[in-house]
Amino acid sequence: NMSAAEKRITVCKDRQFAQGVQERLAVHEVGVHVLRTANGYEQPLKMFAIGFPGYSPTEEGLAIYAEELTGKLDPKTMRDYAGRVIAVDSVCEELTFRQTFDRLKSHSLENDQAWNLAVRAHRAGGLIKDHGYLDGFVKVKDFAKTDGDFKTLYAARVGLDDLALVRTLLSQGILKKARYLPKFFKE
């Protein structure tokens, strides 16, 4: 778990990871969340580190894109991201936990994966932010093809829709260029 406000990454000491998951999470959590947050803290306003409104789909989409770019995105993880969309849709349709679980199972997800996704979507009355992962991923992939200015995107925790503002503030010297970039986006 990464907390921008606390400047901390927390890993449960008893957590066990499948082979390869640690490397994927390093790319996802450190290569995206931590570096964009660290660059945001270099900026004059704290909101650049905490995150602009609506930045989350870009943030998570960028993290998935980084996983793919580094060869760390495996089919099971991609299925998990897709399952999150199905689970969130189920919550929005006011399906019960059991109905959500059954719906996930109907898409050939394993019992444990369907259970974990249903729990994730239904916790606290319904966590619906998870649909943004795949939405953001599609938009970041399109951004990579049409613009690809990841250095500007890494200046802070901003969404793709905020890039024009970021570019303007960079050109005016109000914002600083990204100090920290992952090696997979350096040119």
mmCIF file of N, CA and C in Angstrom, residues 49-110:
data_model
loop_
_atom_site.group_PDB
_atom_site.id
_atom_site.type_symbol
_atom_site.label_atom_id
_atom_site.label_comp_id
_atom_site.label_asym_id
_atom_site.label_seq_id
_atom_site.Cartn_x
_atom_site.Cartn_y
_atom_site.Cartn_z
ATOM 1 N N ALA A 49 1.477 16.565 -5.278
ATOM 2 C CA ALA A 49 1.947 15.291 -4.715
ATOM 3 C C ALA A 49 0.794 14.404 -4.289
ATOM 4 N N ILE A 50 -0.236 15.006 -3.740
ATOM 5 C CA ILE A 50 -1.389 14.235 -3.266
ATOM 6 C C ILE A 50 -2.225 13.750 -4.443
ATOM 7 N N GLY A 51 -2.328 14.561 -5.467
ATOM 8 C CA GLY A 51 -3.050 14.166 -6.670
ATOM 9 C C GLY A 51 -4.168 15.119 -7.019
ATOM 10 N N PHE A 52 -4.227 15.486 -8.275
ATOM 11 C CA PHE A 52 -5.291 16.344 -8.775
ATOM 12 C C PHE A 52 -6.599 15.556 -8.816
ATOM 13 N N PRO A 53 -7.729 16.243 -8.767
ATOM 14 C CA PRO A 53 -9.004 15.538 -8.906
ATOM 15 C C PRO A 53 -9.037 14.745 -10.216
ATOM 16 N N GLY A 54 -9.433 13.512 -10.127
ATOM 17 C CA GLY A 54 -9.545 12.676 -11.306
ATOM 18 C C GLY A 54 -8.236 12.113 -11.837
ATOM 19 N N TYR A 55 -7.142 12.244 -11.093
ATOM 20 C CA TYR A 55 -5.852 11.748 -11.569
ATOM 21 C C TYR A 55 -5.749 10.221 -11.495
ATOM 22 N N SER A 56 -6.553 9.597 -10.646
ATOM 23 C CA SER A 56 -6.390 8.177 -10.334
ATOM 24 C C SER A 56 -6.434 7.242 -11.546
ATOM 25 N N PRO A 57 -7.377 7.381 -12.482
ATOM 26 C CA PRO A 57 -7.334 6.481 -13.635
ATOM 27 C C PRO A 57 -6.029 6.598 -14.431
ATOM 28 N N THR A 58 -5.512 7.816 -14.571
ATOM 29 C CA THR A 58 -4.226 7.982 -15.248
ATOM 30 C C THR A 58 -3.128 7.310 -14.449
ATOM 31 N N GLU A 59 -3.123 7.517 -13.153
ATOM 32 C CA GLU A 59 -2.099 6.937 -12.270
ATOM 33 C C GLU A 59 -2.089 5.413 -12.360
ATOM 34 N N GLU A 60 -3.257 4.811 -12.226
ATOM 35 C CA GLU A 60 -3.326 3.349 -12.259
ATOM 36 C C GLU A 60 -3.110 2.816 -13.669
ATOM 37 N N GLY A 61 -3.626 3.525 -14.661
ATOM 38 C CA GLY A 61 -3.392 3.124 -16.045
ATOM 39 C C GLY A 61 -1.918 3.195 -16.409
ATOM 40 N N LEU A 62 -1.244 4.220 -15.927
ATOM 41 C CA LEU A 62 0.194 4.358 -16.141
ATOM 42 C C LEU A 62 0.948 3.217 -15.458
ATOM 43 N N ALA A 63 0.500 2.825 -14.277
ATOM 44 C CA ALA A 63 1.139 1.724 -13.562
ATOM 45 C C ALA A 63 0.990 0.407 -14.325
ATOM 46 N N ILE A 64 -0.191 0.156 -14.875
ATOM 47 C CA ILE A 64 -0.389 -1.059 -15.669
ATOM 48 C C ILE A 64 0.445 -0.987 -16.948
ATOM 49 N N TYR A 65 0.471 0.177 -17.577
ATOM 50 C CA TYR A 65 1.274 0.351 -18.782
ATOM 51 C C TYR A 65 2.751 0.080 -18.481
ATOM 52 N N ALA A 66 3.235 0.560 -17.346
ATOM 53 C CA ALA A 66 4.625 0.308 -16.944
ATOM 54 C C ALA A 66 4.865 -1.182 -16.725
ATOM 55 N N GLU A 67 3.886 -1.861 -16.136
ATOM 56 C CA GLU A 67 3.997 -3.311 -15.962
ATOM 57 C C GLU A 67 4.138 -3.980 -17.323
ATOM 58 N N GLU A 68 3.301 -3.583 -18.270
ATOM 59 C CA GLU A 68 3.342 -4.167 -19.606
ATOM 60 C C GLU A 68 4.671 -3.849 -20.295
ATOM 61 N N LEU A 69 5.095 -2.600 -20.213
ATOM 62 C CA LEU A 69 6.318 -2.144 -20.865
ATOM 63 C C LEU A 69 7.549 -2.898 -20.369
ATOM 64 N N THR A 70 7.548 -3.245 -19.100
ATOM 65 C CA THR A 70 8.697 -3.945 -18.507
ATOM 66 C C THR A 70 8.565 -5.465 -18.548
ATOM 67 N N GLY A 71 7.496 -5.958 -19.163
ATOM 68 C CA GLY A 71 7.298 -7.395 -19.266
ATOM 69 C C GLY A 71 6.822 -8.047 -17.976
ATOM 70 N N LYS A 72 6.283 -7.259 -17.050
ATOM 71 C CA LYS A 72 5.826 -7.779 -15.751
ATOM 72 C C LYS A 72 4.324 -8.027 -15.705
ATOM 73 N N LEU A 73 3.607 -7.663 -16.759
ATOM 74 C CA LEU A 73 2.144 -7.840 -16.784
ATOM 75 C C LEU A 73 1.819 -9.208 -17.362
ATOM 76 N N ASP A 74 1.431 -10.112 -16.501
ATOM 77 C CA ASP A 74 1.103 -11.459 -16.951
ATOM 78 C C ASP A 74 -0.409 -11.573 -17.195
ATOM 79 N N PRO A 75 -0.830 -12.598 -17.931
ATOM 80 C CA PRO A 75 -2.259 -12.744 -18.257
ATOM 81 C C PRO A 75 -3.159 -12.842 -17.020
ATOM 82 N N LYS A 76 -2.690 -13.489 -15.945
ATOM 83 C CA LYS A 76 -3.533 -13.615 -14.749
ATOM 84 C C LYS A 76 -3.773 -12.239 -14.106
ATOM 85 N N THR A 77 -2.750 -11.416 -14.085
ATOM 86 C CA THR A 77 -2.911 -10.065 -13.521
ATOM 87 C C THR A 77 -3.850 -9.243 -14.392
ATOM 88 N N MET A 78 -3.711 -9.366 -15.704
ATOM 89 C CA MET A 78 -4.602 -8.638 -16.605
ATOM 90 C C MET A 78 -6.038 -9.101 -16.417
ATOM 91 N N ARG A 79 -6.238 -10.394 -16.192
ATOM 92 C CA ARG A 79 -7.579 -10.931 -15.896
ATOM 93 C C ARG A 79 -8.109 -10.331 -14.609
ATOM 94 N N ASP A 80 -7.225 -10.145 -13.639
ATOM 95 C CA ASP A 80 -7.613 -9.541 -12.369
ATOM 96 C C ASP A 80 -8.109 -8.114 -12.589
ATOM 97 N N TYR A 81 -7.371 -7.343 -13.383
ATOM 98 C CA TYR A 81 -7.802 -5.973 -13.677
ATOM 99 C C TYR A 81 -9.158 -5.966 -14.387
ATOM 100 N N ALA A 82 -9.340 -6.889 -15.324
ATOM 101 C CA ALA A 82 -10.627 -6.991 -16.025
ATOM 102 C C ALA A 82 -11.733 -7.437 -15.072
ATOM 103 N N GLY A 83 -11.416 -8.366 -14.174
ATOM 104 C CA GLY A 83 -12.382 -8.819 -13.178
ATOM 105 C C GLY A 83 -12.838 -7.691 -12.265
ATOM 106 N N ARG A 84 -11.946 -6.754 -12.004
ATOM 107 C CA ARG A 84 -12.312 -5.598 -11.171
ATOM 108 C C ARG A 84 -13.430 -4.790 -11.826
ATOM 109 N N VAL A 85 -13.362 -4.656 -13.131
ATOM 110 C CA VAL A 85 -14.400 -3.921 -13.858
ATOM 111 C C VAL A 85 -15.740 -4.644 -13.721
ATOM 112 N N ILE A 86 -15.728 -5.957 -13.868
ATOM 113 C CA ILE A 86 -16.947 -6.757 -13.731
ATOM 114 C C ILE A 86 -17.499 -6.640 -12.312
ATOM 115 N N ALA A 87 -16.613 -6.699 -11.323
ATOM 116 C CA ALA A 87 -17.044 -6.605 -9.921
ATOM 117 C C ALA A 87 -17.633 -5.235 -9.615
ATOM 118 N N VAL A 88 -17.000 -4.183 -10.101
ATOM 119 C CA VAL A 88 -17.517 -2.825 -9.879
ATOM 120 C C VAL A 88 -18.868 -2.658 -10.561
ATOM 121 N N ASP A 89 -18.986 -3.159 -11.771
ATOM 122 C CA ASP A 89 -20.266 -3.093 -12.477
ATOM 123 C C ASP A 89 -21.351 -3.811 -11.676
ATOM 124 N N SER A 90 -20.991 -4.921 -11.071
ATOM 125 C CA SER A 90 -21.950 -5.681 -10.249
ATOM 126 C C SER A 90 -22.417 -4.857 -9.055
ATOM 127 N N VAL A 91 -21.484 -4.171 -8.405
ATOM 128 C CA VAL A 91 -21.839 -3.309 -7.264
ATOM 129 C C VAL A 91 -22.753 -2.177 -7.736
ATOM 130 N N CYS A 92 -22.422 -1.582 -8.864
ATOM 131 C CA CYS A 92 -23.241 -0.486 -9.395
ATOM 132 C C CYS A 92 -24.643 -0.949 -9.778
ATOM 133 N N GLU A 93 -24.741 -2.211 -10.175
ATOM 134 C CA GLU A 93 -26.051 -2.789 -10.481
ATOM 135 C C GLU A 93 -26.753 -3.291 -9.222
ATOM 136 N N GLU A 94 -26.160 -3.061 -8.077
ATOM 137 C CA GLU A 94 -26.684 -3.447 -6.767
ATOM 138 C C GLU A 94 -26.858 -4.954 -6.617
ATOM 139 N N LEU A 95 -25.943 -5.715 -7.234
ATOM 140 C CA LEU A 95 -25.962 -7.158 -7.041
ATOM 141 C C LEU A 95 -25.432 -7.483 -5.655
ATOM 142 N N THR A 96 -25.861 -8.591 -5.118
ATOM 143 C CA THR A 96 -25.346 -9.031 -3.814
ATOM 144 C C THR A 96 -23.924 -9.539 -3.988
ATOM 145 N N PHE A 97 -23.277 -9.767 -2.861
ATOM 146 C CA PHE A 97 -21.933 -10.338 -2.879
ATOM 147 C C PHE A 97 -21.942 -11.668 -3.632
ATOM 148 N N ARG A 98 -22.890 -12.511 -3.325
ATOM 149 C CA ARG A 98 -22.975 -13.822 -3.966
ATOM 150 C C ARG A 98 -23.188 -13.698 -5.472
ATOM 151 N N GLN A 99 -24.049 -12.774 -5.865
ATOM 152 C CA GLN A 99 -24.287 -12.572 -7.296
ATOM 153 C C GLN A 99 -23.023 -12.074 -7.999
ATOM 154 N N THR A 100 -22.288 -11.212 -7.323
ATOM 155 C CA THR A 100 -21.022 -10.723 -7.880
ATOM 156 C C THR A 100 -20.036 -11.869 -8.040
ATOM 157 N N PHE A 101 -19.915 -12.683 -6.993
ATOM 158 C CA PHE A 101 -19.028 -13.843 -7.031
ATOM 159 C C PHE A 101 -19.411 -14.772 -8.183
ATOM 160 N N ASP A 102 -20.692 -15.075 -8.295
ATOM 161 C CA ASP A 102 -21.163 -15.967 -9.356
ATOM 162 C C ASP A 102 -20.903 -15.367 -10.744
ATOM 163 N N ARG A 103 -21.098 -14.085 -10.858
ATOM 164 C CA ARG A 103 -20.850 -13.411 -12.139
ATOM 165 C C ARG A 103 -19.374 -13.514 -12.522
ATOM 166 N N LEU A 104 -18.511 -13.309 -11.546
ATOM 167 C CA LEU A 104 -17.072 -13.434 -11.807
ATOM 168 C C LEU A 104 -16.707 -14.862 -12.191
ATOM 169 N N LYS A 105 -17.317 -15.820 -11.502
ATOM 170 C CA LYS A 105 -17.075 -17.232 -11.825
ATOM 171 C C LYS A 105 -17.553 -17.556 -13.248
ATOM 172 N N SER A 106 -18.618 -16.918 -13.678
ATOM 173 C CA SER A 106 -19.138 -17.180 -15.030
ATOM 174 C C SER A 106 -18.164 -16.717 -16.113
ATOM 175 N N HIS A 107 -17.189 -15.907 -15.722
ATOM 176 C CA HIS A 107 -16.146 -15.453 -16.646
ATOM 177 C C HIS A 107 -14.863 -16.278 -16.483
ATOM 178 N N SER A 108 -15.035 -17.467 -15.915
ATOM 179 C CA SER A 108 -13.947 -18.451 -15.770
ATOM 180 C C SER A 108 -12.826 -18.011 -14.828
ATOM 181 N N LEU A 109 -13.173 -17.186 -13.860
ATOM 182 C CA LEU A 109 -12.185 -16.849 -12.836
ATOM 183 C C LEU A 109 -12.159 -17.969 -11.798
ATOM 184 N N GLU A 110 -10.978 -18.211 -11.241
ATOM 185 C CA GLU A 110 -10.838 -19.232 -10.194
ATOM 186 C C GLU A 110 -11.575 -18.769 -8.940
#
